[in-house]
CSV table of C-alpha atoms and ligand atoms in Angstrom, one decimal:
chain,number,residue,atom,x,y,z
A,1,MET,CA,-21.9,22.0,-7.8
A,2,THR,CA,-21.6,21.9,-11.5
A,3,TYR,CA,-21.0,18.5,-13.2
A,4,SER,CA,-20.0,18.6,-16.9
A,5,THR,CA,-22.9,17.6,-18.9
A,6,ASP,CA,-21.6,14.2,-20.2
A,7,THR,CA,-20.5,13.1,-16.4
A,8,GLY,CA,-24.1,12.6,-15.1
A,9,ARG,CA,-24.8,10.2,-12.1
A,10,VAL,CA,-21.5,8.9,-11.0
A,11,VAL,CA,-21.1,5.8,-9.1
A,12,VAL,CA,-17.8,4.8,-7.4
A,13,ILE,CA,-17.1,1.0,-6.4
A,14,GLY,CA,-14.7,0.8,-3.6
A,15,THR,CA,-14.6,2.8,-0.1
A,16,GLY,CA,-10.9,2.8,0.3
A,17,LEU,CA,-8.8,5.8,0.1
A,18,ALA,CA,-9.3,6.5,-3.6
A,19,GLY,CA,-12.9,5.8,-3.8
A,20,THR,CA,-13.9,7.8,-0.5
A,21,ARG,CA,-11.5,10.5,-1.5
A,22,LEU,CA,-13.2,10.9,-4.7
A,23,ALA,CA,-16.7,10.6,-3.7
A,24,ARG,CA,-16.2,13.1,-0.9
A,25,ARG,CA,-14.8,15.9,-3.6
A,26,LEU,CA,-17.8,15.0,-6.0
A,27,GLY,CA,-20.2,15.5,-2.9
A,28,SER,CA,-23.9,14.3,-2.5
A,29,ALA,CA,-24.3,13.8,-6.1
A,30,ALA,CA,-22.0,10.6,-5.9
A,31,VAL,CA,-23.1,7.3,-5.1
A,32,LEU,CA,-20.5,5.0,-3.1
A,33,ILE,CA,-20.7,1.5,-3.3
A,34,GLY,CA,-18.5,-0.9,-0.7
A,35,GLU,CA,-18.5,-4.0,0.9
A,36,GLU,CA,-16.8,-3.6,4.1
A,37,ALA,CA,-19.1,-3.3,7.0
A,38,HIS,CA,-17.0,-0.7,8.8
A,39,ALA,CA,-16.8,3.1,8.3
A,40,PRO,CA,-14.2,4.0,5.6
A,41,TYR,CA,-11.0,4.2,7.0
A,42,ASN,CA,-7.2,4.8,6.3
A,43,ARG,CA,-5.7,1.4,5.5
A,44,VAL,CA,-2.1,2.7,5.9
A,45,LEU,CA,-2.8,3.0,9.6
A,46,LEU,CA,-4.0,-0.6,10.2
A,47,ALA,CA,-0.7,-1.7,11.9
A,48,GLU,CA,-1.0,1.4,14.6
A,49,VAL,CA,-4.6,-0.1,15.4
A,50,LEU,CA,-3.0,-3.6,15.6
A,51,ALA,CA,-0.2,-2.3,17.6
A,52,GLY,CA,-2.7,-0.9,20.1
A,53,SER,CA,-1.3,2.8,19.4
A,54,TYR,CA,-4.7,3.9,18.0
A,55,GLY,CA,-8.5,2.9,18.4
A,56,ALA,CA,-10.2,1.8,15.3
A,57,ASP,CA,-12.4,5.0,15.1
A,58,VAL,CA,-9.1,7.2,15.0
A,59,ILE,CA,-8.4,6.0,11.5
A,60,ALA,CA,-11.8,6.7,9.9
A,61,LEU,CA,-11.8,8.9,6.6
A,62,PRO,CA,-13.6,12.2,6.5
A,63,ARG,CA,-17.1,11.2,5.7
A,64,HIS,CA,-18.9,11.4,2.2
A,65,THR,CA,-22.1,13.3,2.4
A,66,GLY,CA,-23.9,11.3,-0.6
A,67,THR,CA,-25.4,7.9,-0.6
A,68,HIS,CA,-23.1,5.0,0.6
A,69,LEU,CA,-24.6,1.5,-0.1
A,70,ARG,CA,-23.0,-1.2,2.1
A,71,THR,CA,-23.2,-4.3,-0.4
A,72,ARG,CA,-20.7,-5.8,-3.0
A,73,ALA,CA,-21.1,-4.9,-6.6
A,74,VAL,CA,-21.0,-8.3,-8.3
A,75,ARG,CA,-21.5,-7.5,-12.0
A,76,VAL,CA,-21.4,-4.4,-14.2
A,77,ASP,CA,-23.7,-4.4,-17.2
A,78,ARG,CA,-22.0,-1.9,-19.4
A,79,ALA,CA,-25.0,-2.2,-22.1
A,80,GLU,CA,-27.5,-1.2,-19.6
A,81,ARG,CA,-25.0,1.1,-17.6
A,82,VAL,CA,-26.1,-0.4,-14.3
A,83,VAL,CA,-24.1,-2.1,-11.5
A,84,ARG,CA,-25.8,-5.0,-10.1
A,85,CYS,CA,-25.2,-5.8,-6.3
A,86,GLU,CA,-25.2,-8.9,-4.0
A,87,ASP,CA,-28.0,-7.3,-2.0
A,88,GLY,CA,-30.2,-7.3,-5.2
A,89,SER,CA,-30.2,-3.5,-5.8
A,90,ASP,CA,-29.2,-2.2,-9.3
A,91,VAL,CA,-27.3,1.0,-9.4
A,92,PRO,CA,-27.7,2.9,-12.8
A,93,TYR,CA,-24.5,5.1,-13.7
A,94,ASP,CA,-23.6,7.6,-16.4
A,95,THR,CA,-20.2,7.6,-15.1
A,96,LEU,CA,-18.8,4.4,-13.2
A,97,VAL,CA,-15.5,4.5,-11.3
A,98,LEU,CA,-13.8,1.4,-10.2
A,99,ALA,CA,-11.8,2.0,-7.0
A,100,THR,CA,-11.8,-1.7,-5.9
A,101,GLY,CA,-8.3,-1.8,-4.5
A,102,SER,CA,-6.1,-4.9,-4.3
A,103,ASN,CA,-6.4,-8.6,-2.6
A,104,PRO,CA,-3.6,-10.3,-0.6
A,105,VAL,CA,-1.3,-12.6,-2.5
A,106,LEU,CA,-2.0,-15.9,-0.7
A,107,PRO,CA,1.0,-18.1,-1.3
A,108,PRO,CA,0.9,-21.7,-2.7
A,109,LEU,CA,1.8,-23.2,0.7
A,110,ARG,CA,1.4,-26.8,1.2
A,111,GLY,CA,-1.4,-27.7,3.5
A,112,LEU,CA,-2.7,-24.2,3.3
A,113,PHE,CA,-6.2,-24.8,1.7
A,114,ALA,CA,-7.8,-28.1,2.3
A,115,PRO,CA,-8.8,-29.9,-1.1
A,116,GLY,CA,-12.0,-28.0,-2.2
A,117,ALA,CA,-12.0,-25.5,0.7
A,118,ALA,CA,-12.1,-21.7,-0.3
A,119,GLU,CA,-11.4,-20.4,3.3
A,120,LEU,CA,-8.1,-20.1,5.0
A,121,PRO,CA,-7.9,-22.2,8.1
A,122,GLY,CA,-8.0,-20.8,11.6
A,123,GLY,CA,-4.8,-19.1,13.1
A,124,VAL,CA,-3.8,-17.7,9.7
A,125,HIS,CA,-4.6,-14.2,8.3
A,126,ALA,CA,-4.1,-11.9,5.6
A,127,PHE,CA,-3.4,-8.3,6.7
A,128,ARG,CA,-5.5,-6.0,4.4
A,129,THR,CA,-8.7,-5.0,5.8
A,130,MET,CA,-9.9,-3.8,9.4
A,131,ASP,CA,-11.6,-7.2,9.9
A,132,ASP,CA,-8.3,-8.9,9.3
A,133,CYS,CA,-6.9,-6.4,11.8
A,134,LEU,CA,-9.7,-6.8,14.6
A,135,ALA,CA,-9.2,-10.7,14.2
A,136,LEU,CA,-5.3,-10.5,14.6
A,137,SER,CA,-5.9,-8.1,17.6
A,138,ARG,CA,-8.6,-10.6,19.2
A,139,ALA,CA,-5.9,-13.5,18.8
A,140,VAL,CA,-2.8,-11.6,20.1
A,141,ALA,CA,-1.8,-11.7,23.6
A,142,PRO,CA,1.6,-11.7,25.5
A,143,GLY,CA,3.7,-14.9,25.0
A,144,VAL,CA,1.5,-15.9,21.8
A,145,ARG,CA,3.8,-17.4,19.1
A,146,ALA,CA,3.5,-15.5,15.6
A,147,VAL,CA,5.0,-16.2,12.5
A,148,VAL,CA,4.7,-13.3,9.6
A,149,VAL,CA,5.7,-14.5,6.1
A,150,GLY,CA,7.0,-11.8,4.1
A,151,GLY,CA,9.6,-9.2,4.9
A,152,GLY,CA,8.0,-6.2,2.8
A,153,LEU,CA,6.7,-3.2,4.2
A,154,LEU,CA,3.5,-5.0,5.4
A,155,GLY,CA,5.2,-7.7,6.8
A,156,VAL,CA,7.8,-5.4,8.9
A,157,SER,CA,4.7,-3.4,9.9
A,158,ALA,CA,2.8,-6.3,11.2
A,159,ALA,CA,5.8,-8.0,12.9
A,160,ARG,CA,6.4,-4.7,14.7
A,161,ALA,CA,3.0,-4.3,15.9
A,162,LEU,CA,2.7,-8.0,17.1
A,163,ALA,CA,5.9,-7.7,19.0
A,164,LEU,CA,4.6,-4.5,20.7
A,165,ARG,CA,1.5,-6.5,21.9
A,166,GLY,CA,3.9,-9.1,23.6
A,167,ALA,CA,3.8,-12.0,20.9
A,168,GLN,CA,6.8,-13.9,20.3
A,169,VAL,CA,7.4,-13.1,16.7
A,170,VAL,CA,9.3,-14.7,13.9
A,171,LEU,CA,9.6,-13.1,10.7
A,172,THR,CA,10.4,-15.1,7.6
A,173,GLN,CA,11.5,-13.3,4.5
A,174,GLN,CA,12.4,-15.1,1.4
A,175,SER,CA,15.1,-12.6,-0.2
A,176,GLU,CA,18.1,-11.8,1.6
A,177,ARG,CA,17.0,-8.5,3.1
A,178,LEU,CA,13.9,-6.7,4.6
A,179,MET,CA,12.0,-4.3,2.2
A,180,GLU,CA,14.3,-4.7,-0.4
A,181,ARG,CA,12.0,-3.1,-2.9
A,182,GLN,CA,12.4,0.1,-1.0
A,183,LEU,CA,15.7,0.2,1.0
A,184,ASP,CA,19.4,-0.3,0.2
A,185,PRO,CA,21.3,-2.9,2.1
A,186,ARG,CA,22.4,-0.7,4.9
A,187,SER,CA,18.9,0.9,5.7
A,188,SER,CA,17.5,-2.5,5.5
A,189,HIS,CA,19.9,-3.7,8.2
A,190,LEU,CA,18.8,-0.9,10.5
A,191,VAL,CA,15.2,-2.1,10.2
A,192,HIS,CA,16.4,-5.5,10.7
A,193,GLU,CA,18.3,-4.4,13.9
A,194,HIS,CA,15.4,-2.4,15.0
A,195,LEU,CA,13.1,-5.4,14.9
A,196,THR,CA,15.6,-7.7,16.6
A,197,ALA,CA,15.8,-5.0,19.4
A,198,LEU,CA,12.0,-5.3,19.8
A,199,GLY,CA,12.4,-9.1,20.3
A,200,VAL,CA,11.3,-10.2,16.6
A,201,GLU,CA,13.5,-13.2,15.3
A,202,VAL,CA,14.1,-12.2,11.6
A,203,HIS,CA,15.3,-15.1,9.2
A,204,THR,CA,16.1,-13.9,5.7
A,205,GLN,CA,16.6,-16.0,2.7
A,206,CYS,CA,14.1,-18.3,4.3
A,207,ARG,CA,11.3,-19.9,2.3
A,208,VAL,CA,8.2,-21.0,3.8
A,209,ARG,CA,7.5,-24.7,2.0
A,210,GLY,CA,4.1,-25.4,3.9
A,211,VAL,CA,1.8,-25.3,7.0
A,212,GLY,CA,0.7,-27.8,9.2
A,213,VAL,CA,-3.1,-27.9,10.4
A,214,ALA,CA,-4.3,-29.3,13.6
A,215,ASP,CA,-8.0,-29.2,14.8
A,216,GLY,CA,-9.1,-26.8,12.0
A,217,ALA,CA,-6.0,-24.3,12.8
A,218,VAL,CA,-2.4,-23.9,11.6
A,219,ARG,CA,0.0,-24.8,14.4
A,220,ARG,CA,3.1,-25.6,12.4
A,221,VAL,CA,5.1,-23.5,9.7
A,222,GLU,CA,7.4,-25.5,7.8
A,223,LEU,CA,10.5,-24.0,6.2
A,224,ALA,CA,12.2,-25.2,3.0
A,225,ASP,CA,15.4,-26.7,4.9
A,226,GLY,CA,12.9,-28.6,6.9
A,227,TYR,CA,13.0,-26.5,10.0
A,228,VAL,CA,9.5,-26.2,11.7
A,229,LEU,CA,8.3,-23.5,13.4
A,230,GLY,CA,5.4,-23.8,16.2
A,231,THR,CA,2.8,-21.1,15.9
A,232,ASP,CA,-0.5,-20.0,17.4
A,233,LEU,CA,-1.0,-16.9,14.9
A,234,THR,CA,0.5,-16.7,11.4
A,235,VAL,CA,0.3,-13.7,9.3
A,236,LEU,CA,0.6,-13.9,5.4
A,237,ALA,CA,2.0,-10.6,4.1
A,238,CYS,CA,3.2,-11.8,0.8
A,239,GLY,CA,2.2,-8.7,-1.3
A,240,VAL,CA,-0.9,-7.5,-3.0
A,241,ARG,CA,-2.5,-7.9,-6.6
A,242,PRO,CA,-5.0,-5.7,-8.1
A,243,ARG,CA,-8.5,-6.4,-7.7
A,244,THR,CA,-9.8,-6.8,-11.5
A,245,GLY,CA,-12.3,-9.3,-11.3
A,246,LEU,CA,-15.3,-7.0,-12.1
A,247,ALA,CA,-13.6,-5.1,-14.7
A,248,ALA,CA,-12.5,-8.2,-16.6
A,249,ALA,CA,-16.0,-9.8,-16.5
A,250,ALA,CA,-17.3,-6.6,-17.8
A,251,GLY,CA,-14.9,-7.1,-20.5
A,252,LEU,CA,-12.6,-4.1,-20.1
A,253,ASP,CA,-8.9,-4.2,-21.0
A,254,VAL,CA,-7.0,-5.7,-17.8
A,255,ARG,CA,-3.4,-6.6,-17.9
A,256,GLU,CA,-1.6,-6.4,-14.4
A,257,GLY,CA,-4.5,-3.8,-13.3
A,258,ILE,CA,-7.2,-2.0,-15.3
A,259,VAL,CA,-5.7,-0.2,-17.9
A,260,VAL,CA,-6.4,3.4,-17.9
A,261,ASP,CA,-5.2,6.7,-19.8
A,262,ASP,CA,-4.3,10.0,-18.7
A,263,GLU,CA,-7.7,10.8,-18.1
A,264,LEU,CA,-8.0,7.6,-15.9
A,265,ARG,CA,-10.5,6.4,-18.6
A,266,THR,CA,-10.5,2.4,-19.0
A,267,SER,CA,-11.2,1.0,-22.6
A,268,ASP,CA,-14.9,1.9,-21.9
A,269,PRO,CA,-14.8,5.9,-21.9
A,270,ARG,CA,-17.6,5.8,-19.3
A,271,VAL,CA,-15.8,3.8,-16.9
A,272,ARG,CA,-12.7,5.0,-14.9
A,273,ALA,CA,-10.5,3.4,-12.6
A,274,ILE,CA,-8.3,4.7,-9.8
A,275,GLY,CA,-6.1,3.5,-7.1
A,276,ASP,CA,-4.6,0.1,-6.5
A,277,CYS,CA,-6.8,-1.5,-8.9
A,278,ALA,CA,-5.6,0.6,-12.0
A,279,GLN,CA,-2.6,0.3,-14.4
A,280,HIS,CA,-1.4,3.6,-15.8
A,281,ALA,CA,1.5,4.0,-18.1
A,282,GLY,CA,2.3,0.4,-17.4
A,283,ARG,CA,2.4,1.0,-13.9
A,284,VAL,CA,0.4,-0.5,-10.9
A,285,TYR,CA,1.3,1.4,-7.8
A,286,GLY,CA,-0.1,-0.3,-4.8
A,287,LEU,CA,0.6,2.8,-2.9
A,288,ALA,CA,-1.6,5.4,-0.9
A,289,THR,CA,-0.2,8.6,-2.5
A,290,PRO,CA,-0.9,7.7,-6.1
A,291,ALA,CA,-4.4,6.4,-5.0
A,292,VAL,CA,-5.2,10.0,-3.3
A,293,GLU,CA,-3.5,11.8,-6.3
A,294,GLN,CA,-5.8,10.0,-9.1
A,295,ALA,CA,-8.7,10.6,-7.0
A,296,ASP,CA,-7.9,14.1,-7.1
A,297,ALA,CA,-7.0,14.3,-10.6
A,298,LEU,CA,-10.4,12.5,-11.4
A,299,ALA,CA,-12.3,14.7,-9.2
A,300,GLU,CA,-11.3,18.0,-11.1
A,301,ASN,CA,-11.7,16.5,-14.4
A,302,LEU,CA,-15.3,15.5,-13.6
A,303,LEU,CA,-16.3,18.5,-11.5
A,304,SER,CA,-14.9,21.0,-14.2
A,305,GLY,CA,-15.2,18.9,-17.2
A,306,ARG,CA,-11.6,20.5,-18.1
A,307,LEU,CA,-8.9,18.0,-18.7
A,308,ARG,CA,-6.1,17.8,-16.1
A,309,PRO,CA,-4.3,15.0,-17.3
A,310,TYR,CA,-2.9,12.5,-14.6
A,311,ALA,CA,1.0,12.1,-15.3
A,312,GLY,CA,2.0,9.5,-12.8
A,313,THR,CA,3.3,9.8,-9.3
A,314,ARG,CA,6.7,9.8,-7.7
A,315,THR,CA,6.2,7.9,-4.7
A,316,LEU,CA,8.1,8.2,-1.4
A,317,THR,CA,7.9,5.4,1.1
A,318,ARG,CA,7.9,6.6,4.8
A,319,LEU,CA,7.6,4.5,7.9
A,320,THR,CA,7.8,5.2,11.5
A,321,LEU,CA,8.6,2.4,13.8
A,322,PRO,CA,8.0,3.6,17.3
A,323,HIS,CA,10.2,2.3,20.1
A,324,GLU,CA,10.8,3.1,23.7
A,325,ALA,CA,14.4,3.9,22.9
A,326,GLY,CA,13.4,6.5,20.1
A,327,PRO,CA,11.4,5.7,17.2
A,328,LEU,CA,13.0,4.7,13.8
A,329,ASP,CA,12.0,7.2,11.1
A,330,LEU,CA,12.7,6.2,7.6
A,331,ALA,CA,11.9,7.6,3.8
A,332,ALA,CA,13.0,6.1,0.7
A,333,PHE,CA,12.5,7.3,-2.8
A,334,GLY,CA,13.3,6.2,-6.4
A,335,GLU,CA,16.5,4.2,-6.8
A,336,PRO,CA,18.3,4.1,-3.5
A,337,GLU,CA,21.0,1.7,-5.0
A,338,ALA,CA,23.4,3.1,-7.4
A,339,LEU,CA,24.4,2.0,-11.0
A,340,PRO,CA,27.9,2.0,-12.2
A,341,GLY,CA,28.8,5.6,-13.1
A,342,ASP,CA,26.2,7.2,-10.5
A,343,ASP,CA,27.4,9.6,-7.8
A,344,VAL,CA,26.5,8.5,-4.1
A,345,VAL,CA,26.6,10.6,-1.2
A,346,GLN,CA,26.4,9.1,2.0
A,347,LEU,CA,26.4,10.2,5.8
A,348,ALA,CA,26.0,7.7,8.5
A,349,ASP,CA,26.4,8.2,12.4
A,350,ALA,CA,26.3,4.9,14.3
A,351,THR,CA,26.1,6.5,17.6
A,352,ARG,CA,22.9,8.3,16.6
A,353,GLY,CA,21.6,5.5,14.6
A,354,THR,CA,21.2,7.9,11.4
A,355,TYR,CA,21.9,7.2,8.0
A,356,ARG,CA,21.5,9.2,4.9
A,357,LYS,CA,22.2,8.7,1.1
A,358,VAL,CA,21.4,10.1,-2.2
A,359,VAL,CA,22.0,8.7,-5.8
A,360,VAL,CA,22.9,11.3,-8.4
A,361,ARG,CA,22.9,10.3,-12.1
A,362,GLY,CA,24.3,13.2,-14.3
A,363,ASP,CA,22.7,16.1,-13.1
A,364,ARG,CA,19.6,14.5,-11.6
A,365,LEU,CA,18.7,13.4,-8.1
A,366,VAL,CA,17.6,9.7,-8.9
A,367,GLY,CA,16.9,8.2,-5.3
A,368,GLY,CA,17.9,8.3,-1.6
A,369,VAL,CA,17.1,6.9,1.6
A,370,LEU,CA,17.1,8.6,5.0
A,371,VAL,CA,17.0,6.9,8.3
A,372,GLY,CA,16.7,8.5,11.7
A,373,GLU,CA,17.5,12.2,10.4
A,374,LEU,CA,14.6,13.5,8.1
A,375,GLY,CA,15.4,17.1,8.3
A,376,THR,CA,16.1,17.2,4.4
A,377,VAL,CA,13.5,14.8,3.0
A,378,GLY,CA,11.2,17.6,1.9
A,379,ALA,CA,13.8,19.5,0.0
A,380,LEU,CA,15.0,16.1,-1.5
A,381,ALA,CA,11.6,14.8,-2.4
A,382,ARG,CA,10.7,18.1,-4.2
A,383,ALA,CA,13.9,17.8,-6.2
A,384,TRP,CA,13.3,14.3,-7.1
A,385,GLU,CA,9.8,15.0,-8.0
A,386,ALA,CA,10.5,18.0,-10.1
A,387,ASP,CA,13.4,16.1,-11.9
A,388,ASP,CA,15.1,19.3,-12.5
A,389,PRO,CA,18.6,19.6,-13.0
A,390,LEU,CA,20.5,19.9,-9.8
A,391,PRO,CA,22.1,23.5,-9.4
A,392,ASP,CA,25.1,24.2,-10.7
A,393,ASP,CA,26.6,26.3,-8.2
A,394,GLY,CA,29.8,24.6,-7.4
A,395,ALA,CA,28.1,23.4,-4.1
A,396,PRO,CA,29.4,19.8,-3.2
A,397,LEU,CA,26.7,17.2,-3.3
A,398,LEU,CA,27.0,16.8,0.5
A,399,HIS,CA,24.8,19.9,0.7
A,400,LEU,CA,21.8,17.7,-0.8
A,401,LEU,CA,22.0,15.7,2.7
A,402,THR,CA,22.9,18.6,4.9
A,403,HIS,CA,20.9,21.8,3.7
A,404,ASP,CA,17.3,21.6,3.6
A,405,GLY,CA,16.8,24.8,1.8
A,406,GLY,CA,19.4,24.6,-0.8
A,407,LEU,CA,17.2,23.1,-3.5
B,1,FAD,C1,-1.7,-2.7,6.7
B,1,FAD,C2,-1.3,-1.9,5.5
B,1,FAD,C3,-0.1,-0.9,5.8
B,1,FAD,C4,0.1,0.0,4.4
B,1,FAD,N1,1.0,0.9,4.6
B,1,FAD,C5,1.4,1.6,3.5
B,1,FAD,C6,2.2,2.7,3.5
B,1,FAD,O1,2.8,2.9,4.7
B,1,FAD,N2,2.4,3.7,2.5
B,1,FAD,C7,1.4,3.5,1.2
B,1,FAD,O2,1.6,4.2,0.5
B,1,FAD,N3,0.8,2.3,1.4
B,1,FAD,C8,0.6,1.5,2.3
B,1,FAD,N4,-0.4,0.4,2.1
B,1,FAD,C9,-1.0,0.6,0.9
B,1,FAD,C10,-2.4,1.5,0.7
B,1,FAD,O3,-3.3,1.1,1.8
B,1,FAD,C11,-3.1,1.3,-0.6
B,1,FAD,O4,-2.2,1.3,-1.5
B,1,FAD,C12,-4.4,2.0,-0.6
B,1,FAD,O5,-5.2,1.8,0.4
B,1,FAD,C13,-5.0,1.9,-2.0
B,1,FAD,O6,-6.2,2.6,-1.9
B,1,FAD,P1,-7.5,2.0,-2.9
B,1,FAD,O7,-8.7,2.9,-2.6
B,1,FAD,O8,-7.1,2.1,-4.2
B,1,FAD,O9,-7.9,0.5,-2.4
B,1,FAD,P2,-8.1,-0.1,-1.0
B,1,FAD,O10,-7.9,0.9,0.3
B,1,FAD,O11,-7.9,-1.6,-1.1
B,1,FAD,O12,-9.9,-0.1,-1.1
B,1,FAD,C14,-10.8,-0.6,-2.1
B,1,FAD,C15,-12.0,-0.9,-1.5
B,1,FAD,O13,-13.0,-1.5,-2.4
B,1,FAD,C16,-13.7,-2.4,-1.9
B,1,FAD,N5,-14.3,-3.3,-3.0
B,1,FAD,C17,-13.5,-3.9,-3.6
B,1,FAD,N6,-14.2,-4.7,-4.5
B,1,FAD,C18,-15.7,-4.2,-4.3
B,1,FAD,C19,-16.7,-4.5,-4.8
B,1,FAD,N7,-16.9,-5.5,-5.8
B,1,FAD,N8,-17.9,-4.1,-4.2
B,1,FAD,C20,-17.8,-3.2,-3.1
B,1,FAD,N9,-16.6,-3.0,-2.6
B,1,FAD,C21,-15.5,-3.5,-3.2
B,1,FAD,C22,-12.8,-3.2,-0.8
B,1,FAD,O14,-13.6,-3.9,0.2
B,1,FAD,C23,-12.2,-1.9,-0.3
B,1,FAD,O15,-12.9,-1.4,0.8
B,1,FAD,C24,-0.7,-0.2,3.0
B,1,FAD,C25,-1.6,-1.2,3.2
B,1,FAD,C26,-1.9,-2.2,4.3
B,1,FAD,C27,-3.0,-3.0,4.2
């Protein structure tokens, strides 16, 4: 393996999708530092573990052959070029890569934290790590009352997984519909219906105001309209925030995330950042595909010494919600809601539960959503990623939804 001369010893902090992928591509010369006790795993599949569809070992990521230190990095000393770790070890680097991911957002709910307490009370969990997933898995059982706070991708996945384990689930969503960042109203409604069919009680436009704790555990969730839900198990799925504390303390440029350029360099050229913690071209993604693409771009860059600029990622959201009556598959990309002047093509089949829609602006495909019938998703995603003008061959726009080879 040939490293470019100025790359030297590469130390990667974070054993999530981005850090593990990069370390594996760099091979045995890379040192990986990760605080989680488990072997690196694919976080995207945690809901399947919680649902009981997969064992925890099934979602392990391919192993990295180099050194893996299981400890937390507590300080980056840029002057000395050393990472100081919680277990007392000091790890020198020539190139440091921050792949520290995200932290869950804990909403400011009345009663959630006792004065001076740093820990969540019993019975309430975030849903970010394998430890969160295993703790939820131990607590759930048929008939257990569960409240999921937050109706984005994470909340929907958690609610569905808990319902499949037999819990009586209430999902509360502050805005007017589920997964509103990715879906248009109609596809949101199909997800809502799907959860309802699984027995999940979905409340939209419903703000949680506080929680009630008894004997050290959350037993009540209080809504803004005064209604109170009894609960045995509460999941906080209220979004994530890039984990930037190490970078900020080291004096690197941090805004929402750790600011990087097209070579994924931070404000210190010896320190790079990839994945959920990084902010590239003003954007923090918080999604798996950009984390993997950034790891690949940086690996090529470090291995060959040649510059392959990272130009950003166009992200497609895919979700499969299995159900005994047939899974609900969906994919969404770009802007699935039209602006005035856009062309919209949509096909819906209520009997088969399918819904397909694309939005075209001028001669470009700008977004779409497919539910239940994903045959054209590959061709549509390629056309959207390429951002090329759509073929001007007189074919009606409907072909976008019915022809998988036409683009
Ligand atoms: C349940 C769930 C479902 C998801 N579903 C989807 C989905 O369907 N599609 C999608 O695109 N994305 C999804 N995501 C988001 C996706 O998992 C993340 O975007 C992706 O994992 C980001 O990878 P990362 O390596 O940047 O960060 P992470 O996977 O968060 O990994 C960061 C790692 O760094 C470690 N770390 C942080 N600081 C330190 C330190 N100081 N010392 C040592 N170790 C440290 C952390 O413990 C963690 O192991 C989901 C996330 C969750 C939780």
